[in-house]
Structures are given as C-alpha cells and as structure tokens.
Amino acid sequence: MIEEENIEKESSIRSGGASHTLNFETVGGKLYLLANELVFKSHVFNIQKHILRIPLDQIKEVKTFNTSWIVPNGLEIVTHDGHTEQFIVFKRSVWKQEIEKQMAVVR
C-alpha cells in the first residue's frame, strides 16, 4: 500500500501532524482522512520515507491506545486481513470518530 505521489493536492476531510510506527521506528509526518482512504505521508527528512494508503472499506476497526502506558494519543487501525497500523495523533477521539463516520459513508 506504499506509493509515491502528492497527497496535498487531494481534498481531505481531516488532516494533521502524526507519527506512524514502522519497523519499530516512529516516523513523523502527516495523516490525511480522504473520502475513500486514510493516508499517512512521512516528512522528507525521515530515514524511512513513505506513504501509506489504507482504503476505508478495508478497515475493520479503529482503536485507541495510550503511548508509554499513560499518554492518550495512540490510534490503531485494524484491517479486515488482520494487518495493524499504529499512529500517534493529537485529538485521537476526534480522529476515531471522523474515520468511523467516513467508513459508514463508504459502505
């Protein structure tokens, strides 16, 4: 699901700074909720530069978790095939609500 293209040109429902856990590294970037997918785009200065696209119809569940066991900023995406992606975001409950709302529109 990793591609190289310009996400900023697409119309987003919500976007904000985020970190994506990739190969045990936290990669900084930006998270976008688009009409049909959730997209993470890393900053250019990261070692693990990448774009991750998750189609909303492939998301089974959106969960929240605490980082360092106490900080309420974790967002976990579980796909129908059992794959899990974790993000660190500001206002995780708003992200969760918006993603679930858009998932209902797509289905």
CSV table of N, CA and C in Angstrom, one decimal:
chain,number,residue,atom,x,y,z
A,1,MET,N,0.8,-1.2,0.0
A,1,MET,CA,0.0,0.0,0.0
A,1,MET,C,0.8,1.3,0.0
A,2,ILE,N,2.1,1.2,-0.2
A,2,ILE,CA,3.0,2.3,-0.2
A,2,ILE,C,3.2,2.8,-1.6
A,3,GLU,N,2.9,4.1,-1.8
A,3,GLU,CA,3.1,4.7,-3.1
A,3,GLU,C,3.7,6.1,-2.9
A,4,GLU,N,4.3,6.6,-4.0
A,4,GLU,CA,4.8,8.0,-4.0
A,4,GLU,C,4.0,8.9,-4.9
A,5,GLU,N,3.3,9.8,-4.3
A,5,GLU,CA,2.5,10.8,-5.0
A,5,GLU,C,2.2,12.0,-4.1
A,6,ASN,N,1.7,13.1,-4.7
A,6,ASN,CA,1.4,14.3,-3.9
A,6,ASN,C,0.0,14.3,-3.3
A,7,ILE,N,0.0,14.0,-2.0
A,7,ILE,CA,-1.3,13.9,-1.3
A,7,ILE,C,-1.9,15.3,-1.0
A,8,GLU,N,-1.1,16.3,-0.9
A,8,GLU,CA,-1.6,17.6,-0.6
A,8,GLU,C,-2.6,18.1,-1.6
A,9,LYS,N,-2.5,17.6,-2.8
A,9,LYS,CA,-3.4,18.1,-3.9
A,9,LYS,C,-4.8,17.5,-3.7
A,10,GLU,N,-5.0,16.4,-3.0
A,10,GLU,CA,-6.2,15.8,-2.8
A,10,GLU,C,-7.0,16.5,-1.7
A,11,SER,N,-8.4,16.5,-1.8
A,11,SER,CA,-9.2,17.1,-0.8
A,11,SER,C,-9.4,16.2,0.4
A,12,SER,N,-9.0,16.8,1.6
A,12,SER,CA,-9.1,16.0,2.8
A,12,SER,C,-10.2,16.4,3.7
A,13,ILE,N,-10.8,15.4,4.4
A,13,ILE,CA,-11.8,15.7,5.4
A,13,ILE,C,-11.2,16.1,6.7
A,14,ARG,N,-10.0,15.6,7.0
A,14,ARG,CA,-9.3,15.9,8.2
A,14,ARG,C,-7.8,15.7,7.9
A,15,SER,N,-6.9,16.5,8.4
A,15,SER,CA,-5.5,16.2,8.3
A,15,SER,C,-4.8,16.8,9.5
A,16,GLY,N,-3.7,16.3,9.8
A,16,GLY,CA,-2.9,16.8,11.0
A,16,GLY,C,-1.6,16.1,11.1
A,17,GLY,N,-0.7,16.6,11.9
A,17,GLY,CA,0.5,16.0,12.2
A,17,GLY,C,0.3,14.7,12.9
A,18,ALA,N,1.2,13.7,12.6
A,18,ALA,CA,1.1,12.4,13.1
A,18,ALA,C,2.4,11.7,13.0
A,19,SER,N,2.5,10.6,13.8
A,19,SER,CA,3.7,9.7,13.7
A,19,SER,C,3.2,8.3,13.4
A,20,HIS,N,3.9,7.6,12.6
A,20,HIS,CA,3.5,6.2,12.2
A,20,HIS,C,4.6,5.3,12.7
A,21,THR,N,4.1,4.2,13.4
A,21,THR,CA,5.1,3.2,13.8
A,21,THR,C,5.4,2.3,12.6
A,22,LEU,N,6.7,2.3,12.2
A,22,LEU,CA,7.1,1.5,11.1
A,22,LEU,C,8.4,0.8,11.4
A,23,ASN,N,8.4,-0.5,11.4
A,23,ASN,CA,9.6,-1.3,11.7
A,23,ASN,C,10.3,-0.8,13.0
A,24,PHE,N,9.4,-0.7,14.1
A,24,PHE,CA,9.9,-0.3,15.4
A,24,PHE,C,10.4,1.1,15.5
A,25,GLU,N,10.2,1.9,14.5
A,25,GLU,CA,10.6,3.3,14.5
A,25,GLU,C,9.4,4.2,14.4
A,26,THR,N,9.4,5.3,15.1
A,26,THR,CA,8.3,6.2,15.0
A,26,THR,C,8.7,7.3,13.9
A,27,VAL,N,7.9,7.3,12.8
A,27,VAL,CA,8.2,8.2,11.7
A,27,VAL,C,7.2,9.3,11.7
A,28,GLY,N,7.8,10.5,11.7
A,28,GLY,CA,6.9,11.7,11.7
A,28,GLY,C,6.4,12.1,10.4
A,29,GLY,N,5.2,12.7,10.3
A,29,GLY,CA,4.6,13.1,9.1
A,29,GLY,C,3.3,13.7,9.3
A,30,LYS,N,2.4,13.4,8.3
A,30,LYS,CA,1.0,14.0,8.3
A,30,LYS,C,0.0,12.9,8.0
A,31,LEU,N,-1.1,12.9,8.7
A,31,LEU,CA,-2.2,11.9,8.4
A,31,LEU,C,-3.3,12.6,7.8
A,32,TYR,N,-3.9,12.0,6.7
A,32,TYR,CA,-5.0,12.6,6.0
A,32,TYR,C,-6.1,11.6,6.0
A,33,LEU,N,-7.3,12.1,6.2
A,33,LEU,CA,-8.6,11.3,6.0
A,33,LEU,C,-9.2,11.9,4.7
A,34,LEU,N,-9.2,11.1,3.7
A,34,LEU,CA,-9.8,11.4,2.4
A,34,LEU,C,-11.1,10.7,2.3
A,35,ALA,N,-11.9,11.0,1.2
A,35,ALA,CA,-13.2,10.4,1.1
A,35,ALA,C,-13.2,8.9,1.1
A,36,ASN,N,-12.2,8.3,0.6
A,36,ASN,CA,-12.2,6.8,0.5
A,36,ASN,C,-11.0,6.1,1.1
A,37,GLU,N,-10.1,6.9,1.7
A,37,GLU,CA,-8.9,6.2,2.3
A,37,GLU,C,-8.3,7.1,3.4
A,38,LEU,N,-7.5,6.4,4.2
A,38,LEU,CA,-6.7,7.1,5.2
A,38,LEU,C,-5.3,7.1,4.7
A,39,VAL,N,-4.6,8.2,4.7
A,39,VAL,CA,-3.2,8.3,4.1
A,39,VAL,C,-2.3,8.9,5.1
A,40,PHE,N,-1.1,8.3,5.3
A,40,PHE,CA,0.0,8.8,6.0
A,40,PHE,C,1.1,9.1,5.1
A,41,LYS,N,1.7,10.4,5.2
A,41,LYS,CA,2.8,10.8,4.4
A,41,LYS,C,3.9,11.2,5.3
A,42,SER,N,5.0,10.6,5.3
A,42,SER,CA,6.2,10.9,6.1
A,42,SER,C,6.8,12.2,5.7
A,43,HIS,N,7.5,12.9,6.6
A,43,HIS,CA,8.3,14.1,6.3
A,43,HIS,C,9.4,13.6,5.5
A,44,VAL,N,9.9,14.5,4.6
A,44,VAL,CA,11.0,14.2,3.7
A,44,VAL,C,12.4,13.9,4.5
A,45,PHE,N,12.5,14.4,5.7
A,45,PHE,CA,13.8,14.2,6.4
A,45,PHE,C,13.9,13.0,7.2
A,46,ASN,N,12.8,12.1,7.2
A,46,ASN,CA,12.9,10.8,7.9
A,46,ASN,C,13.8,9.8,7.2
A,47,ILE,N,14.3,8.9,7.9
A,47,ILE,CA,15.1,7.8,7.3
A,47,ILE,C,14.1,6.9,6.5
A,48,GLN,N,13.0,6.6,7.1
A,48,GLN,CA,12.0,5.7,6.5
A,48,GLN,C,10.9,6.6,5.8
A,49,LYS,N,11.3,7.2,4.7
A,49,LYS,CA,10.3,8.0,4.0
A,49,LYS,C,9.3,7.1,3.3
A,50,HIS,N,8.0,7.4,3.5
A,50,HIS,CA,7.0,6.5,2.9
A,50,HIS,C,5.6,7.2,2.9
A,51,ILE,N,4.7,6.6,2.0
A,51,ILE,CA,3.3,7.0,2.0
A,51,ILE,C,2.6,5.7,2.2
A,52,LEU,N,1.6,5.7,3.2
A,52,LEU,CA,0.8,4.5,3.4
A,52,LEU,C,-0.6,4.9,3.2
A,53,ARG,N,-1.3,4.1,2.3
A,53,ARG,CA,-2.7,4.3,2.0
A,53,ARG,C,-3.5,3.1,2.5
A,54,ILE,N,-4.6,3.4,3.2
A,54,ILE,CA,-5.4,2.3,3.7
A,54,ILE,C,-6.9,2.7,3.2
A,55,PRO,N,-7.4,1.9,2.3
A,55,PRO,CA,-8.8,2.2,1.8
A,55,PRO,C,-9.7,2.0,3.0
A,56,LEU,N,-10.7,2.9,3.1
A,56,LEU,CA,-11.6,2.8,4.3
A,56,LEU,C,-12.5,1.6,4.3
A,57,ASP,N,-12.8,1.0,3.1
A,57,ASP,CA,-13.5,-0.2,3.1
A,57,ASP,C,-12.7,-1.5,3.5
A,58,GLN,N,-11.4,-1.3,3.7
A,58,GLN,CA,-10.6,-2.3,4.2
A,58,GLN,C,-10.4,-2.3,5.7
A,59,ILE,N,-10.9,-1.2,6.4
A,59,ILE,CA,-10.7,-1.0,7.8
A,59,ILE,C,-11.8,-1.8,8.5
A,60,LYS,N,-11.4,-2.7,9.4
A,60,LYS,CA,-12.3,-3.5,10.3
A,60,LYS,C,-12.6,-2.7,11.5
A,61,GLU,N,-11.6,-2.1,12.1
A,61,GLU,CA,-11.8,-1.5,13.4
A,61,GLU,C,-10.8,-0.3,13.7
A,62,VAL,N,-11.3,0.7,14.4
A,62,VAL,CA,-10.4,1.8,14.8
A,62,VAL,C,-10.4,1.8,16.3
A,63,LYS,N,-9.2,1.7,16.8
A,63,LYS,CA,-9.0,1.6,18.3
A,63,LYS,C,-8.1,2.7,18.8
A,64,THR,N,-8.2,3.0,20.1
A,64,THR,CA,-7.3,4.0,20.7
A,64,THR,C,-6.4,3.2,21.7
A,65,PHE,N,-5.2,3.8,22.0
A,65,PHE,CA,-4.3,3.2,23.0
A,65,PHE,C,-3.5,4.3,23.6
A,66,ASN,N,-2.9,4.1,24.7
A,66,ASN,CA,-2.0,5.0,25.3
A,66,ASN,C,-0.6,4.7,25.0
A,67,THR,N,0.2,5.7,24.6
A,67,THR,CA,1.6,5.5,24.5
A,67,THR,C,2.3,5.7,25.8
A,68,SER,N,3.4,5.0,26.0
A,68,SER,CA,4.1,5.0,27.3
A,68,SER,C,3.1,4.6,28.4
A,69,TRP,N,2.1,3.9,28.2
A,69,TRP,CA,1.1,3.4,29.1
A,69,TRP,C,0.2,4.5,29.7
A,70,ILE,N,0.5,5.8,29.5
A,70,ILE,CA,-0.3,6.8,30.1
A,70,ILE,C,-0.7,8.0,29.2
A,71,VAL,N,-0.1,8.2,28.0
A,71,VAL,CA,-0.4,9.3,27.2
A,71,VAL,C,-1.5,8.9,26.2
A,72,PRO,N,-2.6,9.6,26.3
A,72,PRO,CA,-3.8,9.2,25.4
A,72,PRO,C,-3.7,9.8,24.0
A,73,ASN,N,-2.8,9.3,23.2
A,73,ASN,CA,-2.6,9.8,21.9
A,73,ASN,C,-2.4,8.8,20.8
A,74,GLY,N,-2.7,7.5,21.1
A,74,GLY,CA,-2.5,6.4,20.1
A,74,GLY,C,-3.7,6.1,19.3
A,75,LEU,N,-3.6,5.9,18.1
A,75,LEU,CA,-4.7,5.5,17.2
A,75,LEU,C,-4.3,4.2,16.4
A,76,GLU,N,-5.0,3.2,16.5
A,76,GLU,CA,-4.7,1.9,15.9
A,76,GLU,C,-5.8,1.5,14.8
A,77,ILE,N,-5.3,1.2,13.6
A,77,ILE,CA,-6.2,0.8,12.5
A,77,ILE,C,-6.0,-0.7,12.3
A,78,VAL,N,-7.1,-1.4,12.3
A,78,VAL,CA,-7.0,-2.9,12.1
A,78,VAL,C,-7.8,-3.1,10.8
A,79,THR,N,-7.2,-3.8,9.8
A,79,THR,CA,-7.8,-4.1,8.6
A,79,THR,C,-8.5,-5.5,8.6
A,80,HIS,N,-9.3,-5.7,7.6
A,80,HIS,CA,-10.1,-7.0,7.6
A,80,HIS,C,-9.1,-8.2,7.4
A,81,ASP,N,-7.9,-8.0,6.9
A,81,ASP,CA,-7.0,-9.1,6.7
A,81,ASP,C,-6.1,-9.3,8.0
A,82,GLY,N,-6.4,-8.5,9.0
A,82,GLY,CA,-5.7,-8.6,10.3
A,82,GLY,C,-4.5,-7.8,10.5
A,83,HIS,N,-4.2,-7.0,9.4
A,83,HIS,CA,-3.0,-6.1,9.5
A,83,HIS,C,-3.3,-4.9,10.4
A,84,THR,N,-2.3,-4.5,11.2
A,84,THR,CA,-2.5,-3.4,12.1
A,84,THR,C,-1.5,-2.3,11.9
A,85,GLU,N,-2.0,-1.0,11.9
A,85,GLU,CA,-1.1,0.2,11.8
A,85,GLU,C,-1.3,1.0,13.0
A,86,GLN,N,-0.3,1.6,13.5
A,86,GLN,CA,-0.4,2.5,14.7
A,86,GLN,C,0.1,3.9,14.4
A,87,PHE,N,-0.6,4.9,14.9
A,87,PHE,CA,-0.3,6.3,14.7
A,87,PHE,C,-0.4,7.0,16.0
A,88,ILE,N,0.4,8.0,16.2
A,88,ILE,CA,0.3,8.9,17.3
A,88,ILE,C,-0.2,10.2,16.8
A,89,VAL,N,-1.4,10.7,17.3
A,89,VAL,CA,-2.1,11.8,16.8
A,89,VAL,C,-2.5,12.7,18.0
A,90,PHE,N,-2.9,14.0,17.6
A,90,PHE,CA,-3.5,14.9,18.6
A,90,PHE,C,-5.0,14.7,18.4
A,91,LYS,N,-5.7,14.7,19.5
A,91,LYS,CA,-7.2,14.5,19.5
A,91,LYS,C,-7.6,13.2,18.9
A,92,ARG,N,-7.1,12.1,19.4
A,92,ARG,CA,-7.3,10.8,18.8
A,92,ARG,C,-8.8,10.4,18.8
A,93,SER,N,-9.6,10.9,19.8
A,93,SER,CA,-11.0,10.6,19.8
A,93,SER,C,-11.7,11.2,18.6
A,94,VAL,N,-11.3,12.4,18.2
A,94,VAL,CA,-11.9,13.1,17.0
A,94,VAL,C,-11.5,12.4,15.8
A,95,TRP,N,-10.2,11.9,15.7
A,95,TRP,CA,-9.8,11.1,14.5
A,95,TRP,C,-10.6,9.9,14.4
A,96,LYS,N,-10.8,9.2,15.5
A,96,LYS,CA,-11.5,7.9,15.6
A,96,LYS,C,-13.0,8.1,15.1
A,97,GLN,N,-13.6,9.2,15.6
A,97,GLN,CA,-15.0,9.5,15.2
A,97,GLN,C,-15.1,9.8,13.8
A,98,GLU,N,-14.2,10.6,13.3
A,98,GLU,CA,-14.2,11.0,11.9
A,98,GLU,C,-14.0,9.9,10.9
A,99,ILE,N,-13.0,9.0,11.3
A,99,ILE,CA,-12.7,7.9,10.4
A,99,ILE,C,-14.0,6.9,10.4
A,100,GLU,N,-14.5,6.6,11.5
A,100,GLU,CA,-15.7,5.8,11.6
A,100,GLU,C,-16.9,6.4,10.9
A,101,LYS,N,-17.1,7.6,11.0
A,101,LYS,CA,-18.1,8.3,10.2
A,101,LYS,C,-18.0,8.2,8.7
A,102,GLN,N,-16.7,8.4,8.3
A,102,GLN,CA,-16.5,8.2,6.8
A,102,GLN,C,-16.5,6.8,6.4
A,103,MET,N,-16.2,5.9,7.2
A,103,MET,CA,-16.3,4.4,6.9
A,103,MET,C,-17.7,4.1,6.6
A,104,ALA,N,-18.7,4.6,7.4
A,104,ALA,CA,-20.1,4.4,7.2
A,104,ALA,C,-20.6,4.9,5.9
A,105,VAL,N,-20.0,6.1,5.5
A,105,VAL,CA,-20.4,6.6,4.2
A,105,VAL,C,-20.0,5.8,3.0
A,106,VAL,N,-18.7,5.2,3.2
A,106,VAL,CA,-18.2,4.4,2.1
A,106,VAL,C,-18.9,3.1,1.9
A,107,ARG,N,-19.4,2.5,3.0
A,107,ARG,CA,-20.0,1.2,3.0
A,107,ARG,C,-21.4,1.3,2.5
